XYZ file of C-alpha atoms in Angstrom:
369
model
C 16.339 -44.262 42.914
C 12.773 -45.632 43.222
C 10.324 -42.717 43.206
C 7.058 -42.594 45.301
C 4.223 -40.088 45.103
C 3.510 -37.832 48.106
C 1.231 -34.824 48.771
C 2.880 -31.545 47.852
C 3.659 -29.502 50.876
C 3.019 -26.273 49.189
C 2.467 -24.298 52.303
C 5.553 -25.515 54.110
C 8.478 -22.928 54.313
C 12.015 -23.003 55.925
C 12.494 -21.308 59.229
C 14.508 -18.208 59.350
C 16.321 -19.637 62.417
C 18.672 -21.288 59.960
C 20.492 -18.074 59.690
C 22.697 -19.174 62.645
C 24.782 -20.964 59.979
C 26.199 -18.156 57.785
C 27.263 -20.520 54.804
C 23.685 -21.568 54.587
C 21.875 -18.163 55.396
C 18.680 -17.557 53.627
C 18.258 -14.617 51.361
C 15.639 -11.696 52.297
C 12.182 -12.912 51.613
C 13.186 -16.573 51.649
C 10.316 -17.413 53.996
C 7.624 -15.701 52.234
C 6.721 -18.842 50.402
C 8.240 -18.127 47.093
C 11.453 -20.113 47.515
C 12.074 -22.538 50.255
C 10.351 -25.897 49.815
C 10.157 -29.351 51.432
C 9.300 -32.364 49.585
C 8.167 -30.311 46.625
C 7.696 -31.460 42.986
C 8.350 -34.177 40.496
C 6.573 -36.831 42.736
C 9.529 -37.205 45.235
C 9.194 -37.965 48.835
C 9.850 -40.478 51.650
C 9.887 -44.033 50.693
C 7.200 -45.905 52.752
C 9.499 -48.841 52.896
C 12.040 -47.173 55.058
C 12.409 -47.737 58.723
C 10.211 -45.289 60.654
C 12.027 -41.908 61.211
C 14.599 -42.264 58.589
C 13.106 -40.357 55.825
C 11.335 -36.928 54.972
C 8.720 -37.346 57.587
C 11.086 -36.270 60.039
C 11.713 -32.962 58.343
C 9.618 -29.888 59.222
C 10.365 -26.067 58.874
C 13.800 -26.471 57.479
C 15.030 -28.877 60.232
C 15.297 -32.598 60.289
C 15.593 -34.629 63.433
C 16.503 -38.429 63.333
C 16.306 -40.371 66.625
C 19.375 -42.400 66.337
C 22.131 -43.649 68.820
C 25.629 -42.397 68.456
C 27.371 -43.708 65.409
C 28.236 -42.976 61.750
C 25.297 -42.500 59.172
C 24.958 -42.118 55.477
C 22.731 -39.443 54.365
C 21.382 -39.095 50.846
C 19.424 -36.063 49.798
C 17.436 -35.126 46.698
C 17.648 -31.393 46.147
C 15.422 -29.091 43.883
C 12.188 -29.643 42.230
C 9.754 -27.786 39.888
C 11.529 -24.354 40.304
C 15.022 -23.244 40.422
C 16.709 -23.811 43.896
C 19.916 -23.471 45.873
C 20.173 -25.645 48.834
C 22.802 -26.588 51.487
C 22.951 -28.944 54.549
C 24.323 -28.391 57.899
C 24.168 -30.526 61.007
C 24.882 -31.196 64.659
C 27.148 -28.390 65.980
C 27.202 -26.065 62.902
C 29.041 -28.521 60.719
C 28.790 -27.764 57.003
C 27.942 -31.161 55.604
C 26.995 -30.142 51.960
C 27.863 -26.788 50.415
C 25.084 -24.794 48.851
C 24.124 -26.655 45.610
C 22.226 -24.904 42.822
C 19.558 -26.671 40.826
C 17.662 -25.840 37.812
C 13.826 -26.105 37.539
C 12.628 -29.582 36.824
C 16.036 -31.145 37.388
C 16.756 -32.091 40.883
C 20.026 -33.746 41.987
C 21.001 -36.381 44.448
C 23.936 -35.972 46.731
C 25.264 -38.161 49.657
C 27.516 -37.584 52.673
C 28.395 -39.480 55.760
C 28.014 -37.717 59.203
C 29.361 -38.769 62.753
C 26.910 -38.613 65.455
C 28.303 -38.559 69.081
C 27.928 -37.160 72.554
C 28.992 -34.395 73.217
C 28.006 -33.565 69.644
C 30.611 -30.784 69.381
C 33.658 -30.021 71.473
C 34.524 -32.993 73.621
C 34.630 -30.755 76.681
C 31.503 -28.962 75.838
C 27.666 -29.556 76.401
C 26.199 -32.871 75.228
C 23.800 -31.054 72.638
C 20.781 -32.957 71.391
C 20.644 -36.518 71.151
C 20.176 -38.039 67.710
C 21.112 -36.585 64.291
C 19.920 -32.906 63.675
C 20.142 -31.478 60.121
C 19.387 -27.969 58.876
C 18.401 -27.160 55.377
C 19.450 -23.790 54.168
C 20.635 -21.776 51.185
C 19.342 -18.955 49.153
C 16.488 -20.848 47.749
C 16.416 -24.118 49.500
C 14.311 -27.116 48.402
C 14.719 -30.699 49.862
C 12.723 -33.105 47.759
C 13.695 -36.196 49.754
C 16.000 -37.656 52.332
C 17.333 -41.093 53.321
C 19.298 -41.773 56.544
C 20.873 -45.171 57.057
C 23.702 -46.678 59.141
C 27.050 -46.308 57.504
C 28.574 -49.348 55.835
C 30.871 -50.666 58.461
C 34.348 -51.181 57.411
C 33.826 -49.518 54.081
C 33.402 -46.140 55.749
C 36.572 -44.060 56.293
C 36.629 -42.121 59.542
C 38.809 -38.996 59.861
C 39.385 -38.065 63.323
C 40.599 -34.503 64.352
C 42.744 -33.980 67.360
C 43.239 -30.197 67.655
C 42.389 -26.808 69.273
C 39.916 -23.962 68.828
C 41.210 -23.203 65.310
C 40.011 -26.631 64.138
C 36.988 -27.487 66.509
C 33.401 -27.341 65.883
C 32.670 -23.997 67.278
C 29.326 -23.675 68.968
C 28.466 -20.051 68.196
C 28.962 -17.157 65.643
C 30.970 -15.784 64.362
C 33.525 -18.488 65.063
C 34.341 -21.442 62.883
C 37.062 -23.933 63.030
C 38.441 -25.508 59.710
C 37.491 -28.904 60.897
C 33.755 -27.781 61.056
C 34.055 -26.988 57.398
C 35.854 -30.053 56.245
C 32.805 -32.457 55.731
C 31.532 -30.487 52.911
C 34.551 -31.599 50.883
C 33.957 -35.235 51.465
C 31.477 -37.535 49.751
C 29.452 -40.407 51.200
C 31.779 -43.075 52.641
C 33.940 -40.593 54.434
C 33.202 -38.794 57.799
C 34.764 -36.309 60.081
C 34.894 -37.145 63.845
C 35.989 -33.702 65.025
C 37.547 -34.106 68.535
C 39.437 -30.795 68.533
C 38.742 -28.728 71.545
C 39.135 -25.058 72.487
C 42.175 -24.079 74.667
C 44.102 -27.385 74.210
C 47.641 -27.890 73.988
C 49.694 -31.015 73.508
C 49.942 -31.252 77.412
C 46.397 -30.879 77.998
C 44.995 -33.097 75.247
C 47.054 -35.942 76.567
C 46.222 -35.432 80.247
C 42.399 -34.774 79.961
C 40.500 -38.208 79.929
C 37.767 -36.713 77.785
C 40.382 -36.126 74.847
C 43.073 -38.406 73.583
C 41.926 -41.235 76.194
C 38.488 -40.833 74.571
C 39.470 -40.773 71.034
C 42.014 -43.504 70.957
C 39.883 -46.564 71.592
C 37.403 -45.233 68.759
C 40.156 -45.510 66.154
C 39.811 -48.576 63.855
C 42.391 -49.916 61.340
C 43.002 -47.564 58.609
C 41.407 -44.472 60.110
C 43.036 -41.302 59.615
C 43.885 -38.988 62.660
C 44.791 -35.511 61.728
C 46.811 -33.827 64.646
C 47.084 -30.102 64.826
C 48.065 -28.856 68.308
C 50.455 -25.725 68.903
C 48.452 -22.434 69.560
C 48.192 -23.204 73.145
C 51.576 -24.682 73.760
C 52.959 -21.199 74.629
C 54.921 -22.498 77.660
C 55.750 -25.964 76.491
C 59.469 -26.381 76.026
C 60.827 -28.203 72.823
C 61.673 -31.550 74.187
C 58.045 -31.806 75.869
C 56.412 -30.627 72.716
C 58.333 -33.217 70.556
C 57.519 -35.866 73.074
C 54.002 -35.139 73.122
C 53.574 -35.301 69.368
C 55.381 -38.560 69.532
C 53.196 -40.032 72.082
C 50.053 -39.055 69.864
C 51.390 -40.619 67.011
C 52.285 -43.835 68.653
C 48.919 -43.918 70.236
C 47.211 -43.741 66.884
C 49.519 -46.328 65.579
C 48.760 -48.643 68.314
C 45.207 -48.994 67.213
C 46.022 -49.492 63.619
C 45.147 -45.823 62.796
C 47.159 -43.549 60.387
C 48.517 -40.491 62.167
C 48.754 -37.088 59.879
C 50.647 -34.296 61.507
C 49.321 -30.937 60.576
C 51.218 -27.692 61.355
C 49.187 -24.830 62.832
C 47.295 -22.219 60.692
C 49.128 -18.996 60.910
C 48.112 -15.818 62.960
C 47.292 -12.787 60.877
C 50.219 -10.760 62.138
C 51.868 -8.676 59.400
C 55.142 -7.223 59.157
C 55.554 -3.703 57.746
C 56.732 -5.316 54.507
C 53.398 -7.175 54.047
C 54.891 -10.679 55.112
C 54.155 -12.917 58.115
C 57.820 -13.680 58.751
C 57.713 -13.149 62.559
C 57.341 -15.526 65.562
C 53.771 -14.300 66.402
C 52.435 -15.211 62.901
C 54.377 -18.482 62.562
C 53.832 -19.862 66.100
C 57.058 -19.589 67.684
C 56.340 -19.659 71.498
C 57.685 -17.458 74.315
C 60.424 -20.162 74.884
C 61.596 -19.848 71.399
C 60.055 -23.142 70.341
C 59.251 -23.016 66.610
C 56.140 -25.498 66.596
C 55.757 -25.881 62.906
C 59.488 -26.778 62.507
C 59.284 -29.340 65.342
C 56.233 -30.839 63.800
C 57.967 -31.169 60.524
C 60.837 -32.664 62.278
C 58.768 -35.399 64.098
C 56.892 -36.162 60.921
C 60.121 -36.888 58.919
C 61.685 -38.825 61.902
C 58.756 -41.066 62.324
C 57.516 -41.181 58.713
C 54.305 -39.615 59.395
C 52.504 -37.886 56.454
C 52.623 -34.035 57.048
C 50.098 -31.388 55.998
C 51.994 -28.146 56.037
C 49.051 -25.986 56.812
C 51.383 -23.134 58.119
C 53.016 -22.813 54.802
C 49.794 -23.046 52.972
C 47.773 -20.627 55.061
C 50.877 -18.191 55.105
C 50.807 -18.021 51.211
C 47.123 -17.476 51.252
C 46.989 -14.620 53.777
C 50.035 -12.835 52.327
C 48.444 -13.176 48.754
C 45.290 -11.352 50.098
C 47.283 -8.673 51.994
C 46.580 -6.725 55.110
C 43.141 -5.790 54.079
C 41.941 -8.655 52.048
C 42.978 -11.116 54.579
C 40.726 -9.691 57.430
C 37.659 -11.528 56.248
C 39.479 -14.939 56.856
C 39.768 -14.117 60.573
C 37.638 -12.280 63.119
C 39.502 -9.034 62.883
C 36.399 -6.839 62.015
C 34.068 -8.715 64.429
C 36.539 -9.153 67.409
C 39.865 -7.828 66.503
C 40.870 -11.505 66.457
C 43.894 -12.336 64.334
C 43.961 -16.244 65.461
C 40.348 -17.490 65.034
C 38.853 -17.778 61.501
C 35.402 -16.828 60.333
C 33.278 -19.171 58.252
C 34.966 -17.816 55.200
C 38.236 -18.379 56.502
C 37.687 -21.879 58.038
C 36.106 -22.914 54.693
C 39.282 -21.681 52.704
C 41.499 -23.546 55.122
C 39.531 -26.670 55.060
C 39.753 -26.610 51.347
C 43.669 -26.474 51.674
C 43.524 -29.538 53.939
C 41.306 -31.258 51.411
C 43.652 -30.500 48.703
C 46.538 -32.201 50.666
C 44.513 -35.248 51.651
C 43.974 -35.780 48.088
C 47.420 -34.779 46.704
C 49.010 -37.282 49.217
C 46.737 -39.943 48.425
C 45.406 -40.042 52.084
C 41.741 -40.060 50.861
C 40.771 -41.662 47.634
C 39.648 -39.343 44.960
C 36.181 -40.977 44.839
C 35.517 -39.797 48.480
C 36.607 -36.221 47.881
C 34.220 -33.503 46.741
């Protein structure tokens, strides 16, 4: 990377407003000038040859705004500086784009990721949000030395679409977080997540609402992955309808040259007295007796669709943590909610999805973090 000299911004500290993203929350005293830094040290800074608005000059007080149209963008950041630091990047509607990354004094590191910019920027039926690309710099001792934003490289960029409900969506506010909101941190530059999961949706409503699958389908390009996880709100959907809806979604993805991936739903944290989750509430069997994970597995097998059995993976994790330990994955303490996940839980479940994408060869190892 070509280095250019800039004036040290020694008086610039990061805003405490970043605490809205818990994974990137600042430590006590982080805003006292002793830790958070922008453009500090080692002669690093924005390249004057960059297109205006695409470098560090658009970052102030821990927030960066880039006035770009909807699309997919590569972001390269240089983290660290003259002092030890620990920095993470979130963006748009509370997506974790880069997990907190420690750096030693005098040894900054370069990291890259690809981000999807769209309107609405979060849930498809939610508010539009802020136009352009918004990034927040956080961490226990954040230091951003440089940043570069460029349009992503066309056909060489892999897009991962998410079709789902509130357990996967970009949740707009604390303490909620969907696993799709945490998935981007596990991907490198060259792969982005376009999260079209939406709160309250079933297979029925996702197909019926023109802002949902009818909007997603024409965006799919040849080779794009489309992860489909819908079940939590199919409480009154009978089995033939549920099966047919999954098949319609799979066929619709394939019509555009995309690669559908069926994902069984995350478990509800609903324990039996023996410490297991072997009951219909936990394992998403609805009031009509429809076993959603079993039907999803059946459709995947019948139509040769890759399957991520997130029900089994999350069941194993929750049972291993037990009644008390698993509370932190969900919002039990905050909301007595055993369905929706905390940032910790969403991050853990996103990692399970990452592991399956890698193990099944759905995403190349070079694009996985």
